[in-house]
Every structure is written in C-alpha cells, then in structure tokens.
C-alpha cells in the first residue's frame, strides 16, 4: 500500500476539512434517529468487528458518543491509542463505517458480497487523528424488488453478514420488509377475511415484491403459513440487529392494495381495479385498490401500523407505493392529491410521527406523470413529512425537473441493476459526479444518497464506489481510485491486476449493459449493441489470466478468483454476439453446412461457459434453488419453493409474461435451460434451410415454451450447490481456446452506441421487451 500513501494523505486531509452541504435542512426529520443506548451500539459494533477480523478485535477500542459530531450527520474519528486504534462514532453505524475506512485505506482490505480480504498487518498501521462526517443525513439501501430478486431465500446467517456489510458501508436507512405478510394477514383476519382470501392475495415467496405493490396477486402462491411464521421470526432478528447498530429500518406502510374478497367482506367499500401489469391476465393481475377517501383506508392503514408496533416496534418511517408501474385511475391533480393525503393520513392514524418514504420510479413514466400531476401528489403531504427516493438518479434524475421535488426531501439513488442481471457494466463517471450535482442544485432538498438496485451480487465495484459518496468531499480521480480498489481486493494485487482494472474502467465501467444474447430466447431479429471497444475487455481478460502466473498467491484469494471467473464470463458473453451473427448470416444465405458449424460453436461455447461458472459458488443455480429448498415443512412446500426459484429467473409468469427479465449467467441454468433453447433454435433454422421454408417465430416460440421453458419450471431435479472443478485451470483453458476468436474483424464495429445512450436504451428497451409498461 506504500504507493497509495501520498494520495491517501491528500484524501484524509480533504476529509478532515469536509463541510456540511448547503441543502435545505428538515427539522421534521429530526426524530428519525436511533433510540438504542450508546453502550449497546458500541457493543454491537464491537461484535461486528469481531465477526470480520476475529480475535484482532482486541486491537480496537470502540466508543459511541452521539455528541461527537453534528446531530443530523454521522461522524467517526480515528485516533492512535498506543498500539491500538481508537474509533469513536456518533452511532454504531458510524463506528462500523470508520472501521471499514481504516480497513480499506490503511490495511488494504475489503468486505463485499462475494467475500472478503481482511488480513490485518501484524502491527496495525499508525494513523494521525482523522475525523470524517457524512455529507448527508441518510444513506439508504434497497429497491422494493431487491427482497425478491436477491433475498427471497436468505436465512439469518446470510442476513447477519449482509447487515454487517450495510453497517460497514455506512448504510443507516435500509428497507426492512421481511415478514409483513404475517402482519397483514393478522389485520385482515381480524376484519372478517379468511385464510382462503389471503391465499388468493399474497404472491409466492419469489414474487412477494410485486404482490406487495399491487402489480400481481396470487402468482407463485399460495403462501404457506409455515413460511409466514418463519419470516416473522426472521424479521425480529433483522430488526434487533439493525437497531442495535443504530440503523433506522424502513417498515412497510399501507398503500391501498387489498384482497379481491373486499367486495364480499365490505360490499359498500369503494374499490377500483387497476390495469393489467406486464401481460399478466386478470387471474393474477388487475388488482383491487381501495379508494383513498374511503374510511376503510385509514382503518386498515392504522391497524397495520399498530399491529407492527405490537409485534416488533416501529421507527416512524414507512414505505408505500400505490402506483408503482401502475397507471392511476385519473390524471386529475385533485385525484392524485387526495391519493397522497389518503396514504399519509392512514400512516398518521397509526403513528403520529410517521414519515412516508416513497419510490420515485413512477415519475419516470413521463407520459402520465407531468409537472401538474407530480406536484399535486407531492405537495398534498406536509413539507418534510415524506421522503422521495430519486430512484434512478444516475440516468433519469427527477429532482432536476421538479424543482427538487417541489421542496420535499429526496435521496439521490443509484439504481444500476434490473432483475439481478449479472453482466459487468456501469458508468463510474456519472456516479462520481451525480450526488454532488444533486446537493448543489438550486434550493436542493437532498437529504441522502442511496443504493436501489433491483438485484445485488454483481458489479461490486459500482456499489463500493457509490457508498463512498456518503463522505467524499467531491469527485475523485477514478483511475487512481480503481487502482486502490483492486489492491484492496487482492491483498495488494500486481501490475497485471492493475492494468486489468484500468482496461475495465475504460470499457464496461464507462458503459451501460450490452444486453446478453445467450440468455435471451433466441430470435431472428435480435441485435445487440456494445457501448465500448470489446478489445478493452479482452485485454483485461489477458491481464487477469496473466496475473496469477506472476503472483501465484492470487490463486488463493477468493475475490481474485471470483473476478477472474466474472471477466472470463463477460468476455465469452460478448464473443457470443459474433457466434449469433454467424448463425443468422448462414441462415440468411441458406447455407446449411455453415449454419451447422456456426450453431455447433454456439452450443460449445454455452457448454464451456457452464463448466467455467460451475467452479465458483457465486455462479451456481443450485445455490439459489438449494437455498429455496431449506424452507419447506412438507413435500408440497418444497415443490412450491423450487417452482418459485426456477420460474422467477426464467419465465417470470405462467407463460413468459416477463420472460428472461431476471435472467442469470449461472451454471445449471445455462446447460439445462439456455442451451436447450439455443439447440432447438439452431435445429429449427437448419430445418428451414433444408426445406426452403421461412423461420416462423410464433411456431418456434410455442415449441420452445412447451418443450423447454414450462417443463423447466416444474422439473424438480436438484442442481449442485457446491463448486465443481478448478476455477483457475478452467479460466486458463477457455482463455487459450477463445481468445483467438476475439481477434475477428467483427468486433471492429463496436462501440456502436454512445455509453449514455446504451444505458438509457437498456432501461427502456429492456423493460419494453419484457412487457413492463414503464414509459
């Protein structure tokens, strides 16, 4: 780390001088603070450090003193205390953030979703006094979809480590949605609904996020009582741990979506049916929305909050999204204002100190949500009593076209990921500058930064980078930062890893998603764009493979092995674009022999990709389905959870309503799902050239649906949940085999789209392709 010390000293000096932002302050949010005693938070932070570095915990003196920094910010101070490091923070989160800052920038370590590199030097590096204060009041975390795309099957061991990660990253305002179905059921049963009504209302375990938002009902269900009981018990542990660290959990509120049986139980209730969502028919969509002015709305909303308070306490902030990807019944500003008042008043009836947190994703639909509609919704709630998540700030910021949300506080969020797709992509430059633009916007009402990915466990660099925006005084030199990142990740790294990440900085991390040919249902007209020069990616691949020859110790670094597999995977994914083009070119020329050759190369690549991914647990379908299988209490439940886990990452609906939206490049999924689809597609094209008939996409689509896609959702064959093979050997083998193929002139056409357009196109076209009516 010696080479980084000069830039580190400059960074520390800047941090010690950081000033609080000039954004509007909101005293209405002052009660959103931890009520956990300082000594309890200090003990929780100490235990967290022990989970990370074991017995070396004794090298750190921990103290929580809320008065050691501004009341509405988090501050940590690092001071040398003999041979030990003293960390004082305004909260347990602040202490954890300070510990992680020291771990990264003094000890060269890292703690991420995919693993950790936390070996401390025998003697702790000395540090002069360093004090860092967060730029904003809040560091938010989670999209409402994350709980289903990434946490659907998580047990306490996984949650415990993930909460540790949150605290280390300084997150103090995460969504805490687990177990809410048990509370809603308790309320509804007390009002005359039946268990059968609940079974028709709740979605299955992998689809709860969208049932909660009123997009769908019943799909993937019925939700077993055993599941709800376990999730409620899990929520107690999640909330206890979050609160012990000084984290403020965001609990769910009532948004107005009600069981269909409401027309029977309360025949005079004023309800309407929302439109269909993402091509789901009325059996699973067109959900029921209670009128916001119906007295029953306040009754249900207040009962729900009171029931949560009785069960596990409240923290005075609630998320509710009435119109997420759903078009309101009227565009009349008066109607939208009454909707906002209805949701807010129901919260206030249950908690007089309630703050409403709402996702701003609905406003991306500019066809409906124009200035009068947005203003009516937002200004109907008292100023400072709601917080808006500017959900996609790095690409489609709404604050800049709404006068900073017309004065309501907002959080600048990086969305980045859709559906949990694990392709390498992101735009570091936009994230580097965006939050500072948000704070400096005229009359800015920005109160925090946030992470809102639909799925996690991908592109860890983007999230590590974004989380540092919590305390950075300004944009950084990304070339220098990314070199520090790789050194922290690999225990120092070497010149090859340094060069590899610089190539990645200039390619995948300057661009949006390319789309992934191989994991979408094949078609004739598909066209993938690439927003960077693929040779930059391939050179990164060269360097990653070379790195472990130069420094053999890297072979034992889990994060290096993970990244080597990931870069190899992404390189093969881009190479597949050429193979697909060769298949289509041969078909268009009715050249059966060339078509067979091109098709065989595609199938061979898919087989090799599956073999490669099988060597690392983070790329196994069996890890996902295996986690699902742990929760059952009967054979029926096991089958239900297995179906949920398979269907979400493939068809996403009965017949592919959002097909491939949550697709993953996982071993098992490639060999058993994507490869059979491609084989059928290629065989169909060969038959067309031989019989001189045109490819019929409708006929092919029905055949692949009936023979591959639907059967996969119901096939209960187990998949390996432990790695198989040697990751290093596989990466070397496939690099040697496929790198010559990447020299083709085919790739000279790229980049064929500007990087900013690539991401915009991704968000719009990707969603449009899979039926989500976002625009």
PDB file of C-alpha atoms in Angstrom, residues 147-148 177-189 195 198 201-205 207-213 223-225 227-229 231-232 235 252 304 308 312:
ATOM      1  CA  UNK A 147     -36.048  -8.524  -1.374  1.00  0.00           C
ATOM      2  CA  UNK A 148     -37.375 -10.888  -4.043  1.00  0.00           C
ATOM      3  CA  UNK A 177     -39.847  -5.651   4.526  1.00  0.00           C
ATOM      4  CA  UNK A 178     -39.450  -9.224   5.739  1.00  0.00           C
ATOM      5  CA  UNK A 179     -42.430 -10.859   7.449  1.00  0.00           C
ATOM      6  CA  UNK A 180     -45.076  -8.275   6.585  1.00  0.00           C
ATOM      7  CA  UNK A 181     -47.496 -10.864   5.176  1.00  0.00           C
ATOM      8  CA  UNK A 182     -47.991 -12.316   8.672  1.00  0.00           C
ATOM      9  CA  UNK A 183     -48.910  -8.852   9.965  1.00  0.00           C
ATOM     10  CA  UNK A 184     -51.259  -8.096   7.074  1.00  0.00           C
ATOM     11  CA  UNK A 185     -52.926 -11.469   7.496  1.00  0.00           C
ATOM     12  CA  UNK A 186     -53.416 -10.806  11.207  1.00  0.00           C
ATOM     13  CA  UNK A 187     -55.124  -7.495  10.407  1.00  0.00           C
ATOM     14  CA  UNK A 188     -57.284  -8.861   7.609  1.00  0.00           C
ATOM     15  CA  UNK A 189     -58.417 -11.910   9.577  1.00  0.00           C
ATOM     16  CA  UNK A 195     -57.315 -17.748   5.048  1.00  0.00           C
ATOM     17  CA  UNK A 198     -55.208 -14.430   1.881  1.00  0.00           C
ATOM     18  CA  UNK A 201     -53.997 -12.340  -2.400  1.00  0.00           C
ATOM     19  CA  UNK A 202     -50.378 -12.985  -1.442  1.00  0.00           C
ATOM     20  CA  UNK A 203     -47.823 -13.910  -4.070  1.00  0.00           C
ATOM     21  CA  UNK A 204     -45.366 -16.772  -3.801  1.00  0.00           C
ATOM     22  CA  UNK A 205     -42.059 -16.344  -1.925  1.00  0.00           C
ATOM     23  CA  UNK A 207     -42.846 -12.848  -6.163  1.00  0.00           C
ATOM     24  CA  UNK A 208     -43.789 -11.072  -2.945  1.00  0.00           C
ATOM     25  CA  UNK A 209     -42.331  -7.718  -4.028  1.00  0.00           C
ATOM     26  CA  UNK A 210     -44.850  -7.316  -6.838  1.00  0.00           C
ATOM     27  CA  UNK A 211     -47.810  -8.622  -4.864  1.00  0.00           C
ATOM     28  CA  UNK A 212     -46.987  -6.052  -2.181  1.00  0.00           C
ATOM     29  CA  UNK A 213     -47.087  -3.262  -4.790  1.00  0.00           C
ATOM     30  CA  UNK A 223     -48.054 -18.612   0.576  1.00  0.00           C
ATOM     31  CA  UNK A 224     -47.761 -21.277   3.297  1.00  0.00           C
ATOM     32  CA  UNK A 225     -48.395 -20.465   6.953  1.00  0.00           C
ATOM     33  CA  UNK A 227     -43.306 -19.604   5.526  1.00  0.00           C
ATOM     34  CA  UNK A 228     -45.016 -16.619   7.115  1.00  0.00           C
ATOM     35  CA  UNK A 229     -44.197 -17.799  10.629  1.00  0.00           C
ATOM     36  CA  UNK A 231     -40.310 -14.904   8.051  1.00  0.00           C
ATOM     37  CA  UNK A 232     -41.877 -13.142  11.025  1.00  0.00           C
ATOM     38  CA  UNK A 235     -37.803 -10.116  10.879  1.00  0.00           C
ATOM     39  CA  UNK A 252     -43.889  -1.144   5.177  1.00  0.00           C
ATOM     40  CA  UNK A 304     -51.419  -2.385  10.169  1.00  0.00           C
ATOM     41  CA  UNK A 308     -46.383  -3.914  13.625  1.00  0.00           C
ATOM     42  CA  UNK A 312     -41.682  -5.600  16.979  1.00  0.00           C
TER      43      UNK A 312
END
